PDB file of C-alpha atoms in Angstrom:
ATOM      1  CA  UNK D1482       4.426  19.953  83.123  1.00  0.00           C
ATOM      2  CA  UNK D1483       1.101  18.215  82.365  1.00  0.00           C
ATOM      3  CA  UNK D1484       0.448  17.934  86.104  1.00  0.00           C
ATOM      4  CA  UNK D1485      -1.164  21.383  86.017  1.00  0.00           C
ATOM      5  CA  UNK D1486      -3.883  19.914  83.781  1.00  0.00           C
ATOM      6  CA  UNK D1487      -4.319  16.882  86.021  1.00  0.00           C
ATOM      7  CA  UNK D1488      -4.677  19.095  89.092  1.00  0.00           C
ATOM      8  CA  UNK D1489      -7.212  21.254  87.239  1.00  0.00           C
ATOM      9  CA  UNK D1490      -9.348  18.232  86.382  1.00  0.00           C
ATOM     10  CA  UNK D1491      -8.918  16.497  89.741  1.00  0.00           C
ATOM     11  CA  UNK D1492      -9.998  19.644  91.536  1.00  0.00           C
ATOM     12  CA  UNK D1493     -13.487  18.639  90.337  1.00  0.00           C
ATOM     13  CA  UNK D1494     -13.302  14.875  89.594  1.00  0.00           C
ATOM     14  CA  UNK D1495     -10.827  12.140  90.594  1.00  0.00           C
ATOM     15  CA  UNK D1496      -8.842  10.319  87.899  1.00  0.00           C
ATOM     16  CA  UNK D1497      -7.177   6.938  87.874  1.00  0.00           C
ATOM     17  CA  UNK D1498      -3.698   6.678  86.366  1.00  0.00           C
ATOM     18  CA  UNK D1499      -5.206   4.753  83.453  1.00  0.00           C
ATOM     19  CA  UNK D1500      -7.760   7.511  82.788  1.00  0.00           C
ATOM     20  CA  UNK D1501      -5.018  10.133  83.013  1.00  0.00           C
ATOM     21  CA  UNK D1502      -2.891   8.210  80.504  1.00  0.00           C
ATOM     22  CA  UNK D1503      -5.843   8.093  78.087  1.00  0.00           C
ATOM     23  CA  UNK D1504      -6.365  11.846  78.436  1.00  0.00           C
ATOM     24  CA  UNK D1505      -2.704  12.665  77.778  1.00  0.00           C
ATOM     25  CA  UNK D1506      -2.625  10.397  74.722  1.00  0.00           C
ATOM     26  CA  UNK D1507      -5.451  12.415  73.154  1.00  0.00           C
ATOM     27  CA  UNK D1508      -4.041  15.878  73.800  1.00  0.00           C
ATOM     28  CA  UNK D1509      -1.408  17.730  71.832  1.00  0.00           C
ATOM     29  CA  UNK D1510       1.236  20.061  73.233  1.00  0.00           C
ATOM     30  CA  UNK D1511       1.780  23.242  71.246  1.00  0.00           C
ATOM     31  CA  UNK D1512       3.863  26.360  71.700  1.00  0.00           C
ATOM     32  CA  UNK D1513       2.633  29.704  70.490  1.00  0.00           C
ATOM     33  CA  UNK D1514       4.880  32.713  70.159  1.00  0.00           C
ATOM     34  CA  UNK D1515       3.780  36.149  71.258  1.00  0.00           C
ATOM     35  CA  UNK D1516       1.085  37.480  68.856  1.00  0.00           C
ATOM     36  CA  UNK D1517       0.317  34.058  67.342  1.00  0.00           C
ATOM     37  CA  UNK D1518      -3.295  32.967  67.183  1.00  0.00           C
ATOM     38  CA  UNK D1519      -4.942  29.882  68.621  1.00  0.00           C
ATOM     39  CA  UNK D1520      -8.119  30.944  66.846  1.00  0.00           C
ATOM     40  CA  UNK D1521      -9.053  33.572  64.284  1.00  0.00           C
ATOM     41  CA  UNK D1522     -12.468  35.238  64.104  1.00  0.00           C
ATOM     42  CA  UNK D1523     -14.711  33.839  61.331  1.00  0.00           C
ATOM     43  CA  UNK D1524     -12.574  30.700  60.940  1.00  0.00           C
ATOM     44  CA  UNK D1525     -13.418  27.261  62.304  1.00  0.00           C
ATOM     45  CA  UNK D1526     -12.303  26.576  65.880  1.00  0.00           C
ATOM     46  CA  UNK D1527     -10.283  23.363  65.766  1.00  0.00           C
ATOM     47  CA  UNK D1528      -9.231  23.131  69.390  1.00  0.00           C
ATOM     48  CA  UNK D1529     -10.140  23.481  72.982  1.00  0.00           C
ATOM     49  CA  UNK D1530      -7.021  24.512  74.890  1.00  0.00           C
ATOM     50  CA  UNK D1531      -5.624  24.499  78.404  1.00  0.00           C
ATOM     51  CA  UNK D1532      -2.915  27.038  79.240  1.00  0.00           C
ATOM     52  CA  UNK D1533       0.169  25.557  80.878  1.00  0.00           C
ATOM     53  CA  UNK D1534       2.219  28.749  80.597  1.00  0.00           C
ATOM     54  CA  UNK D1535       1.498  32.166  79.147  1.00  0.00           C
ATOM     55  CA  UNK D1536      -1.385  34.538  78.627  1.00  0.00           C
ATOM     56  CA  UNK D1537      -3.982  35.235  75.957  1.00  0.00           C
ATOM     57  CA  UNK D1538      -6.524  37.837  75.013  1.00  0.00           C
ATOM     58  CA  UNK D1539      -9.924  36.898  73.687  1.00  0.00           C
ATOM     59  CA  UNK D1540     -11.286  39.673  71.501  1.00  0.00           C
ATOM     60  CA  UNK D1541     -13.378  40.633  68.510  1.00  0.00           C
ATOM     61  CA  UNK D1542     -12.479  42.906  65.641  1.00  0.00           C
ATOM     62  CA  UNK D1543     -15.167  45.469  64.970  1.00  0.00           C
ATOM     63  CA  UNK D1544     -16.060  46.601  61.466  1.00  0.00           C
ATOM     64  CA  UNK D1545     -13.844  49.673  61.846  1.00  0.00           C
ATOM     65  CA  UNK D1546     -10.871  47.411  62.657  1.00  0.00           C
ATOM     66  CA  UNK D1547     -10.794  48.295  66.355  1.00  0.00           C
ATOM     67  CA  UNK D1548     -10.278  45.529  68.880  1.00  0.00           C
ATOM     68  CA  UNK D1549     -12.716  44.911  71.703  1.00  0.00           C
ATOM     69  CA  UNK D1550     -11.129  42.702  74.372  1.00  0.00           C
ATOM     70  CA  UNK D1551     -13.679  40.474  76.074  1.00  0.00           C
ATOM     71  CA  UNK D1552     -11.475  38.401  78.385  1.00  0.00           C
ATOM     72  CA  UNK D1553      -7.915  37.560  79.313  1.00  0.00           C
ATOM     73  CA  UNK D1554      -6.758  34.022  80.060  1.00  0.00           C
ATOM     74  CA  UNK D1555      -3.705  32.896  82.008  1.00  0.00           C
ATOM     75  CA  UNK D1556      -2.055  29.722  83.267  1.00  0.00           C
ATOM     76  CA  UNK D1557      -4.555  27.090  84.400  1.00  0.00           C
ATOM     77  CA  UNK D1558      -7.379  28.566  82.263  1.00  0.00           C
ATOM     78  CA  UNK D1559      -9.293  26.905  79.431  1.00  0.00           C
ATOM     79  CA  UNK D1560      -9.743  28.454  75.967  1.00  0.00           C
ATOM     80  CA  UNK D1561     -12.399  27.687  73.388  1.00  0.00           C
ATOM     81  CA  UNK D1562     -15.157  29.130  71.272  1.00  0.00           C
ATOM     82  CA  UNK D1563     -17.697  26.539  72.376  1.00  0.00           C
ATOM     83  CA  UNK D1564     -20.182  27.083  69.569  1.00  0.00           C
ATOM     84  CA  UNK D1565     -17.523  26.926  66.878  1.00  0.00           C
ATOM     85  CA  UNK D1566     -15.745  23.934  68.444  1.00  0.00           C
ATOM     86  CA  UNK D1567     -18.838  21.779  68.893  1.00  0.00           C
ATOM     87  CA  UNK D1568     -21.054  22.934  66.035  1.00  0.00           C
ATOM     88  CA  UNK D1569     -18.475  23.786  63.340  1.00  0.00           C
ATOM     89  CA  UNK D1570     -19.702  27.371  63.056  1.00  0.00           C
ATOM     90  CA  UNK D1571     -17.357  30.274  62.327  1.00  0.00           C
ATOM     91  CA  UNK D1572     -15.530  31.495  65.434  1.00  0.00           C
ATOM     92  CA  UNK D1573     -16.978  34.632  66.939  1.00  0.00           C
ATOM     93  CA  UNK D1574     -13.683  35.913  68.337  1.00  0.00           C
ATOM     94  CA  UNK D1575      -9.901  35.778  68.164  1.00  0.00           C
ATOM     95  CA  UNK D1576      -7.671  34.078  70.709  1.00  0.00           C
ATOM     96  CA  UNK D1577      -4.164  35.553  70.573  1.00  0.00           C
ATOM     97  CA  UNK D1578      -1.060  34.890  72.684  1.00  0.00           C
ATOM     98  CA  UNK D1579       0.136  37.937  74.624  1.00  0.00           C
ATOM     99  CA  UNK D1580       3.470  36.245  75.304  1.00  0.00           C
ATOM    100  CA  UNK D1581       5.223  33.009  74.378  1.00  0.00           C
ATOM    101  CA  UNK D1582       2.831  30.339  75.636  1.00  0.00           C
ATOM    102  CA  UNK D1583       2.549  26.594  76.111  1.00  0.00           C
ATOM    103  CA  UNK D1584      -0.843  24.970  75.826  1.00  0.00           C
ATOM    104  CA  UNK D1585      -2.383  21.543  75.601  1.00  0.00           C
ATOM    105  CA  UNK D1586      -5.081  21.271  72.949  1.00  0.00           C
ATOM    106  CA  UNK D1587      -7.620  18.672  71.997  1.00  0.00           C
ATOM    107  CA  UNK D1588      -9.701  18.397  68.846  1.00  0.00           C
ATOM    108  CA  UNK D1589     -13.388  17.493  68.772  1.00  0.00           C
ATOM    109  CA  UNK D1590     -12.872  13.878  67.642  1.00  0.00           C
ATOM    110  CA  UNK D1591     -10.429  13.192  70.468  1.00  0.00           C
ATOM    111  CA  UNK D1592     -12.676  14.879  73.006  1.00  0.00           C
ATOM    112  CA  UNK D1593     -15.621  12.742  71.866  1.00  0.00           C
ATOM    113  CA  UNK D1594     -13.382   9.665  72.221  1.00  0.00           C
ATOM    114  CA  UNK D1595     -12.453  10.720  75.766  1.00  0.00           C
ATOM    115  CA  UNK D1596     -16.123  11.111  76.698  1.00  0.00           C
ATOM    116  CA  UNK D1597     -16.622   7.491  75.657  1.00  0.00           C
ATOM    117  CA  UNK D1598     -13.502   6.176  77.401  1.00  0.00           C
ATOM    118  CA  UNK D1599     -13.641   8.389  80.516  1.00  0.00           C
ATOM    119  CA  UNK D1600     -17.359   9.244  80.919  1.00  0.00           C
ATOM    120  CA  UNK D1601     -16.808  11.277  84.081  1.00  0.00           C
ATOM    121  CA  UNK D1602     -15.171  13.914  81.864  1.00  0.00           C
ATOM    122  CA  UNK D1603     -18.702  14.807  80.775  1.00  0.00           C
ATOM    123  CA  UNK D1604     -19.353  15.920  84.350  1.00  0.00           C
ATOM    124  CA  UNK D1605     -16.107  17.919  84.299  1.00  0.00           C
ATOM    125  CA  UNK D1606     -17.126  19.544  81.010  1.00  0.00           C
ATOM    126  CA  UNK D1607     -20.519  20.492  82.465  1.00  0.00           C
ATOM    127  CA  UNK D1608     -18.781  22.162  85.409  1.00  0.00           C
ATOM    128  CA  UNK D1609     -16.464  24.036  83.007  1.00  0.00           C
ATOM    129  CA  UNK D1610     -19.398  25.288  80.944  1.00  0.00           C
ATOM    130  CA  UNK D1611     -21.174  26.428  84.108  1.00  0.00           C
ATOM    131  CA  UNK D1612     -18.058  28.329  85.187  1.00  0.00           C
ATOM    132  CA  UNK D1613     -17.722  29.912  81.745  1.00  0.00           C
ATOM    133  CA  UNK D1614     -21.364  30.996  81.757  1.00  0.00           C
ATOM    134  CA  UNK D1615     -20.942  32.556  85.191  1.00  0.00           C
ATOM    135  CA  UNK D1616     -17.816  34.425  84.047  1.00  0.00           C
ATOM    136  CA  UNK D1617     -19.637  35.728  80.954  1.00  0.00           C
ATOM    137  CA  UNK D1618     -22.621  36.796  83.046  1.00  0.00           C
ATOM    138  CA  UNK D1619     -20.348  38.593  85.526  1.00  0.00           C
ATOM    139  CA  UNK D1620     -18.494  40.328  82.683  1.00  0.00           C
ATOM    140  CA  UNK D1621     -21.762  41.513  81.137  1.00  0.00           C
ATOM    141  CA  UNK D1622     -23.073  42.785  84.471  1.00  0.00           C
ATOM    142  CA  UNK D1623     -19.772  44.563  85.158  1.00  0.00           C
ATOM    143  CA  UNK D1624     -19.873  46.333  81.791  1.00  0.00           C
ATOM    144  CA  UNK D1625     -23.474  47.368  82.305  1.00  0.00           C
ATOM    145  CA  UNK D1626     -23.370  48.323  85.976  1.00  0.00           C
ATOM    146  CA  UNK D1627     -19.859  49.349  87.000  1.00  0.00           C
ATOM    147  CA  UNK D1628     -17.748  52.340  86.179  1.00  0.00           C
ATOM    148  CA  UNK D1629     -14.458  51.850  84.370  1.00  0.00           C
ATOM    149  CA  UNK D1630     -12.683  52.712  87.635  1.00  0.00           C
ATOM    150  CA  UNK D1631     -14.577  49.930  89.427  1.00  0.00           C
ATOM    151  CA  UNK D1632     -13.815  47.472  86.606  1.00  0.00           C
ATOM    152  CA  UNK D1633     -10.113  48.399  86.793  1.00  0.00           C
ATOM    153  CA  UNK D1634     -10.078  47.879  90.574  1.00  0.00           C
ATOM    154  CA  UNK D1635     -11.791  44.493  90.137  1.00  0.00           C
ATOM    155  CA  UNK D1636      -9.289  43.495  87.439  1.00  0.00           C
ATOM    156  CA  UNK D1637      -6.289  44.371  89.630  1.00  0.00           C
ATOM    157  CA  UNK D1638      -7.851  42.520  92.558  1.00  0.00           C
ATOM    158  CA  UNK D1639      -8.641  39.425  90.462  1.00  0.00           C
ATOM    159  CA  UNK D1640      -5.228  39.293  88.741  1.00  0.00           C
ATOM    160  CA  UNK D1641      -2.745  40.935  91.152  1.00  0.00           C
ATOM    161  CA  UNK D1642       0.243  38.939  89.884  1.00  0.00           C
ATOM    162  CA  UNK D1643      -0.771  38.838  86.224  1.00  0.00           C
ATOM    163  CA  UNK D1644      -2.026  42.323  85.458  1.00  0.00           C
ATOM    164  CA  UNK D1645       1.528  43.435  84.581  1.00  0.00           C
ATOM    165  CA  UNK D1646       1.333  41.139  81.534  1.00  0.00           C
ATOM    166  CA  UNK D1647      -1.433  43.289  80.050  1.00  0.00           C
ATOM    167  CA  UNK D1648      -0.340  46.400  78.185  1.00  0.00           C
ATOM    168  CA  UNK D1649      -2.346  49.628  78.316  1.00  0.00           C
ATOM    169  CA  UNK D1650      -3.778  49.174  74.814  1.00  0.00           C
ATOM    170  CA  UNK D1651      -5.323  45.808  75.706  1.00  0.00           C
ATOM    171  CA  UNK D1652      -6.398  46.909  79.168  1.00  0.00           C
ATOM    172  CA  UNK D1653      -8.095  50.075  77.887  1.00  0.00           C
ATOM    173  CA  UNK D1654      -9.939  47.967  75.275  1.00  0.00           C
ATOM    174  CA  UNK D1655     -11.054  45.536  77.989  1.00  0.00           C
ATOM    175  CA  UNK D1656     -12.280  48.394  80.177  1.00  0.00           C
ATOM    176  CA  UNK D1657     -13.865  50.229  77.244  1.00  0.00           C
ATOM    177  CA  UNK D1658     -11.937  53.458  77.805  1.00  0.00           C
ATOM    178  CA  UNK D1659      -9.333  55.512  75.963  1.00  0.00           C
ATOM    179  CA  UNK D1660      -5.602  55.236  76.772  1.00  0.00           C
ATOM    180  CA  UNK D1661      -5.740  58.712  78.274  1.00  0.00           C
ATOM    181  CA  UNK D1662      -8.614  57.840  80.582  1.00  0.00           C
ATOM    182  CA  UNK D1663      -6.883  54.615  81.635  1.00  0.00           C
ATOM    183  CA  UNK D1664      -3.843  56.685  82.633  1.00  0.00           C
ATOM    184  CA  UNK D1665      -6.089  58.854  84.821  1.00  0.00           C
ATOM    185  CA  UNK D1666      -7.627  55.786  86.424  1.00  0.00           C
ATOM    186  CA  UNK D1667      -4.204  54.253  87.107  1.00  0.00           C
ATOM    187  CA  UNK D1668      -2.950  57.466  88.750  1.00  0.00           C
ATOM    188  CA  UNK D1669      -5.743  57.197  91.306  1.00  0.00           C
ATOM    189  CA  UNK D1670      -4.446  53.748  92.314  1.00  0.00           C
ATOM    190  CA  UNK D1671      -0.818  54.759  92.837  1.00  0.00           C
TER     191      UNK D1671
END
């Protein structure tokens, strides 16, 4: 089961069996049920997580109580509020399981230990941060420059086998449209 994590890391940097053993010893396996939180907005982010199985939504709660979904995450994705995790600031968003999920998590102390014991993980982390920044930049540009229909088409194209896991409420929040308008958009794709 942990092989998914090893493949994810080794896609960017090679690991020896000894380094892999050290990594596994410092991670913790947790199960989250549907609707359980890995992180709650305004709390302290204790973990960085890697999804072995399941799906999550990353969202903020607005002052009026409405959700604004920023991202979805699926198997083989990483989850973290980087600023909260590394600088002990309140989390800016919620991370909630959309289905029963299995994840590997690591706390800051163990991650710091791994950087000392397996220094090439710093390079891996840098690559992860670059990828996250690119994804955030693309999301911002999509919201600013694309229609909701274009964003829906991109979402279906990017997640053809996972989009069924996202209900209309979450998808309409992600796209920034009403449920009714999402229904109209979906009809055009049938």
